[in-house]
Amino acid sequence: MPSGERESATMAVTRRVAELRREGIEVLDLGAGEPDFPSPGTAVKAAQRALDEGRTKYTVLEGTAELRALLADRYCAQGAPWSAANTLVTVGAKAALYQLARAFLSPGDEAVVHTPAWVSIPAQVRLAGAEAVTVAMAAEDGFAIRAQPLIAAMTERTRAVIVNTPCNPTGAVASILDLERLASACAERGALLISDETYERFVYDGRRHASVAALAARYPDTVVLVGSFSKSYAMTGWRVGYLLGSAEVVAAAAAVQSHVTSNATSFAMAGAEAVLAEEPPESAALVAACARRRQVVLRELERVPGVVCPPPAGAFYAFPDVRACLDEACPDSASLCGRLLDEARVAATPGSAFGCEGHIRLSFACSDEELAAGLDGLVRVLGRSTGRVVSSFAAGGRAG
Ligand code: GLU
């Protein structure tokens, strides 16, 4: 019996873009959440060295001792009580989240998830046979991740609350106060607070990222942090992610991993070790580029009256409300994304995939050129749908 779970919408958009490009059609890709920067030279060299030195065999399942120690150190600096024994290296953050779902959720269990949510979070809960109890965050609050509605959705069947801060697709973040409330509520009920902090570096306007690492000493049994090298270091294809939590949590997730992937790729871990050992300047440059591109997106979207886009606090996505652009021929976000692709060759991801109809997700991690051209086409199509586009001059000039 197939699970009935459909292909990840983000992966489907990536696949469609690749297909069109193979056919020789130029596509402006605001779909994929993938930094345009090359992976840091230090990671590449370390991986090459590892290959030359024959680091091509199985490693211990949990990941190399070096990488686990470096990861634990990083989060200890933020107040966590974690050591290498509290650390599991996984095949991307996706696998970390999935292994947690398989280890801790069973049919009859519930996991509380905020929406809009990254497509794979509720899907993975369902793949584990459990129920994803989705709780909508308020659009008028910029989709900020608030503890109170999530706690209110907990029942005696809740085994986990899963947050993603900064959030893909909204860029919304949770404050340390909200995380603290969630950690306390979860600990009281013996549920896990799983915090996916894949976008931890991407926060804007002088904000500081609030991490559950700062709460782990107070709630050592139930706080779990998930992270990734993919976005922070432009290492998407390397597939190296991780989770940190209690020794029991790590053992349970590692047991699942032992049946699914074994260790993360040996030489990819060498690259990950290198960027933790010596912070590559490319990472800060990538975050700075995203901060600049975020301003470009916000300014361009302002040109379409009726399209509303709260500035994302973090991550590298804009999630505008495009209901003003919907009509009979194009009644929902999926058909609007189809129109964008057909008429402007712009790839975007429908909000419905994230549990939030009436919005689309635009990634601004692509190059400046692709972003500028993509936004041009996007504004043209959206403007035609609403019947209006404000000239770039009236909107305050084009960003460079
Ligand atoms: N996380 C990225 C995105 O949302 C990459 C695709 C995926 O893993 O979902 O676009």
PDB file of N, CA, C and O in Angstrom, residues 39-56 235 238 265-274:
ATOM      1  N   SER A  39      30.041  26.399  -2.583  1.00  0.00           N
ATOM      2  CA  SER A  39      30.417  25.950  -1.232  1.00  0.00           C
ATOM      3  C   SER A  39      31.777  26.546  -0.882  1.00  0.00           C
ATOM      4  O   SER A  39      32.610  26.749  -1.767  1.00  0.00           O
ATOM      5  N   PRO A  40      32.029  26.807   0.400  1.00  0.00           N
ATOM      6  CA  PRO A  40      33.307  27.437   0.783  1.00  0.00           C
ATOM      7  C   PRO A  40      34.515  26.612   0.323  1.00  0.00           C
ATOM      8  O   PRO A  40      34.502  25.382   0.422  1.00  0.00           O
ATOM      9  N   GLY A  41      35.537  27.334  -0.141  1.00  0.00           N
ATOM     10  CA  GLY A  41      36.755  26.668  -0.616  1.00  0.00           C
ATOM     11  C   GLY A  41      37.350  25.758   0.443  1.00  0.00           C
ATOM     12  O   GLY A  41      37.851  24.668   0.135  1.00  0.00           O
ATOM     13  N   THR A  42      37.268  26.172   1.688  1.00  0.00           N
ATOM     14  CA  THR A  42      37.866  25.362   2.759  1.00  0.00           C
ATOM     15  C   THR A  42      37.159  24.009   2.886  1.00  0.00           C
ATOM     16  O   THR A  42      37.798  22.976   3.147  1.00  0.00           O
ATOM     17  N   ALA A  43      35.844  23.985   2.646  1.00  0.00           N
ATOM     18  CA  ALA A  43      35.101  22.719   2.700  1.00  0.00           C
ATOM     19  C   ALA A  43      35.493  21.837   1.519  1.00  0.00           C
ATOM     20  O   ALA A  43      35.717  20.628   1.664  1.00  0.00           O
ATOM     21  N   VAL A  44      35.564  22.466   0.355  1.00  0.00           N
ATOM     22  CA  VAL A  44      35.885  21.706  -0.862  1.00  0.00           C
ATOM     23  C   VAL A  44      37.275  21.076  -0.719  1.00  0.00           C
ATOM     24  O   VAL A  44      37.463  19.883  -0.988  1.00  0.00           O
ATOM     25  N   LYS A  45      38.236  21.895  -0.263  1.00  0.00           N
ATOM     26  CA  LYS A  45      39.611  21.375  -0.141  1.00  0.00           C
ATOM     27  C   LYS A  45      39.675  20.239   0.879  1.00  0.00           C
ATOM     28  O   LYS A  45      40.342  19.234   0.665  1.00  0.00           O
ATOM     29  N   ALA A  46      38.972  20.414   1.992  1.00  0.00           N
ATOM     30  CA  ALA A  46      39.005  19.378   3.033  1.00  0.00           C
ATOM     31  C   ALA A  46      38.392  18.076   2.513  1.00  0.00           C
ATOM     32  O   ALA A  46      38.893  16.982   2.804  1.00  0.00           O
ATOM     33  N   ALA A  47      37.322  18.185   1.735  1.00  0.00           N
ATOM     34  CA  ALA A  47      36.695  16.973   1.191  1.00  0.00           C
ATOM     35  C   ALA A  47      37.629  16.306   0.178  1.00  0.00           C
ATOM     36  O   ALA A  47      37.769  15.077   0.155  1.00  0.00           O
ATOM     37  N   GLN A  48      38.280  17.147  -0.640  1.00  0.00           N
ATOM     38  CA  GLN A  48      39.224  16.590  -1.624  1.00  0.00           C
ATOM     39  C   GLN A  48      40.384  15.874  -0.911  1.00  0.00           C
ATOM     40  O   GLN A  48      40.783  14.778  -1.290  1.00  0.00           O
ATOM     41  N   ARG A  49      40.846  16.515   0.150  1.00  0.00           N
ATOM     42  CA  ARG A  49      41.948  15.909   0.918  1.00  0.00           C
ATOM     43  C   ARG A  49      41.492  14.580   1.513  1.00  0.00           C
ATOM     44  O   ARG A  49      42.205  13.582   1.476  1.00  0.00           O
ATOM     45  N   ALA A  50      40.273  14.568   2.021  1.00  0.00           N
ATOM     46  CA  ALA A  50      39.740  13.341   2.632  1.00  0.00           C
ATOM     47  C   ALA A  50      39.672  12.222   1.589  1.00  0.00           C
ATOM     48  O   ALA A  50      40.017  11.071   1.885  1.00  0.00           O
ATOM     49  N   LEU A  51      39.265  12.583   0.381  1.00  0.00           N
ATOM     50  CA  LEU A  51      39.221  11.570  -0.696  1.00  0.00           C
ATOM     51  C   LEU A  51      40.622  11.065  -1.000  1.00  0.00           C
ATOM     52  O   LEU A  51      40.845   9.851  -1.115  1.00  0.00           O
ATOM     53  N   ASP A  52      41.568  12.016  -1.110  1.00  0.00           N
ATOM     54  CA  ASP A  52      42.958  11.624  -1.401  1.00  0.00           C
ATOM     55  C   ASP A  52      43.523  10.721  -0.313  1.00  0.00           C
ATOM     56  O   ASP A  52      44.311   9.819  -0.584  1.00  0.00           O
ATOM     57  N   GLU A  53      43.113  10.997   0.912  1.00  0.00           N
ATOM     58  CA  GLU A  53      43.667  10.230   2.035  1.00  0.00           C
ATOM     59  C   GLU A  53      42.903   8.934   2.277  1.00  0.00           C
ATOM     60  O   GLU A  53      43.147   8.222   3.246  1.00  0.00           O
ATOM     61  N   GLY A  54      41.923   8.674   1.455  1.00  0.00           N
ATOM     62  CA  GLY A  54      41.197   7.405   1.582  1.00  0.00           C
ATOM     63  C   GLY A  54      40.115   7.406   2.659  1.00  0.00           C
ATOM     64  O   GLY A  54      39.717   6.344   3.142  1.00  0.00           O
ATOM     65  N   ARG A  55      39.629   8.596   3.000  1.00  0.00           N
ATOM     66  CA  ARG A  55      38.518   8.626   3.971  1.00  0.00           C
ATOM     67  C   ARG A  55      37.219   8.322   3.219  1.00  0.00           C
ATOM     68  O   ARG A  55      36.322   9.155   3.116  1.00  0.00           O
ATOM     69  N   THR A  56      37.165   7.136   2.683  1.00  0.00           N
ATOM     70  CA  THR A  56      36.044   6.767   1.813  1.00  0.00           C
ATOM     71  C   THR A  56      35.299   5.548   2.356  1.00  0.00           C
ATOM     72  O   THR A  56      34.525   4.921   1.646  1.00  0.00           O
ATOM     73  N   MET A 235      25.961  24.440   1.212  1.00  0.00           N
ATOM     74  CA  MET A 235      26.426  23.059   1.025  1.00  0.00           C
ATOM     75  C   MET A 235      25.229  22.113   0.849  1.00  0.00           C
ATOM     76  O   MET A 235      25.206  21.014   1.405  1.00  0.00           O
ATOM     77  N   TRP A 238      25.769  18.439  -0.313  1.00  0.00           N
ATOM     78  CA  TRP A 238      26.641  17.606   0.515  1.00  0.00           C
ATOM     79  C   TRP A 238      25.821  16.680   1.410  1.00  0.00           C
ATOM     80  O   TRP A 238      26.300  15.637   1.828  1.00  0.00           O
ATOM     81  N   THR A 265      27.859  10.882   4.530  1.00  0.00           N
ATOM     82  CA  THR A 265      29.010  10.621   3.648  1.00  0.00           C
ATOM     83  C   THR A 265      30.323  11.057   4.303  1.00  0.00           C
ATOM     84  O   THR A 265      30.444  12.198   4.775  1.00  0.00           O
ATOM     85  N   SER A 266      31.287  10.130   4.308  1.00  0.00           N
ATOM     86  CA  SER A 266      32.526  10.347   5.065  1.00  0.00           C
ATOM     87  C   SER A 266      33.251  11.633   4.638  1.00  0.00           C
ATOM     88  O   SER A 266      33.593  12.472   5.482  1.00  0.00           O
ATOM     89  N   PHE A 267      33.477  11.803   3.353  1.00  0.00           N
ATOM     90  CA  PHE A 267      34.260  12.985   2.926  1.00  0.00           C
ATOM     91  C   PHE A 267      33.446  14.271   2.977  1.00  0.00           C
ATOM     92  O   PHE A 267      34.009  15.355   3.072  1.00  0.00           O
ATOM     93  N   ALA A 268      32.108  14.153   2.943  1.00  0.00           N
ATOM     94  CA  ALA A 268      31.279  15.353   3.134  1.00  0.00           C
ATOM     95  C   ALA A 268      31.422  15.832   4.584  1.00  0.00           C
ATOM     96  O   ALA A 268      31.468  17.039   4.861  1.00  0.00           O
ATOM     97  N   MET A 269      31.528  14.877   5.509  1.00  0.00           N
ATOM     98  CA  MET A 269      31.728  15.266   6.914  1.00  0.00           C
ATOM     99  C   MET A 269      33.074  15.968   7.098  1.00  0.00           C
ATOM    100  O   MET A 269      33.199  16.869   7.934  1.00  0.00           O
ATOM    101  N   ALA A 270      34.063  15.583   6.302  1.00  0.00           N
ATOM    102  CA  ALA A 270      35.368  16.268   6.390  1.00  0.00           C
ATOM    103  C   ALA A 270      35.198  17.745   6.008  1.00  0.00           C
ATOM    104  O   ALA A 270      35.781  18.639   6.644  1.00  0.00           O
ATOM    105  N   GLY A 271      34.397  18.010   4.996  1.00  0.00           N
ATOM    106  CA  GLY A 271      34.123  19.402   4.600  1.00  0.00           C
ATOM    107  C   GLY A 271      33.386  20.144   5.698  1.00  0.00           C
ATOM    108  O   GLY A 271      33.682  21.321   5.988  1.00  0.00           O
ATOM    109  N   ALA A 272      32.454  19.478   6.338  1.00  0.00           N
ATOM    110  CA  ALA A 272      31.692  20.100   7.428  1.00  0.00           C
ATOM    111  C   ALA A 272      32.604  20.403   8.616  1.00  0.00           C
ATOM    112  O   ALA A 272      32.504  21.467   9.242  1.00  0.00           O
ATOM    113  N   GLU A 273      33.501  19.470   8.905  1.00  0.00           N
ATOM    114  CA  GLU A 273      34.470  19.716   9.997  1.00  0.00           C
ATOM    115  C   GLU A 273      35.267  20.987   9.706  1.00  0.00           C
ATOM    116  O   GLU A 273      35.492  21.818  10.598  1.00  0.00           O
ATOM    117  N   ALA A 274      35.682  21.132   8.447  1.00  0.00           N
ATOM    118  CA  ALA A 274      36.549  22.270   8.091  1.00  0.00           C
ATOM    119  C   ALA A 274      35.851  23.611   8.320  1.00  0.00           C
ATOM    120  O   ALA A 274      36.464  24.546   8.838  1.00  0.00           O
TER     121      ALA A 274
END
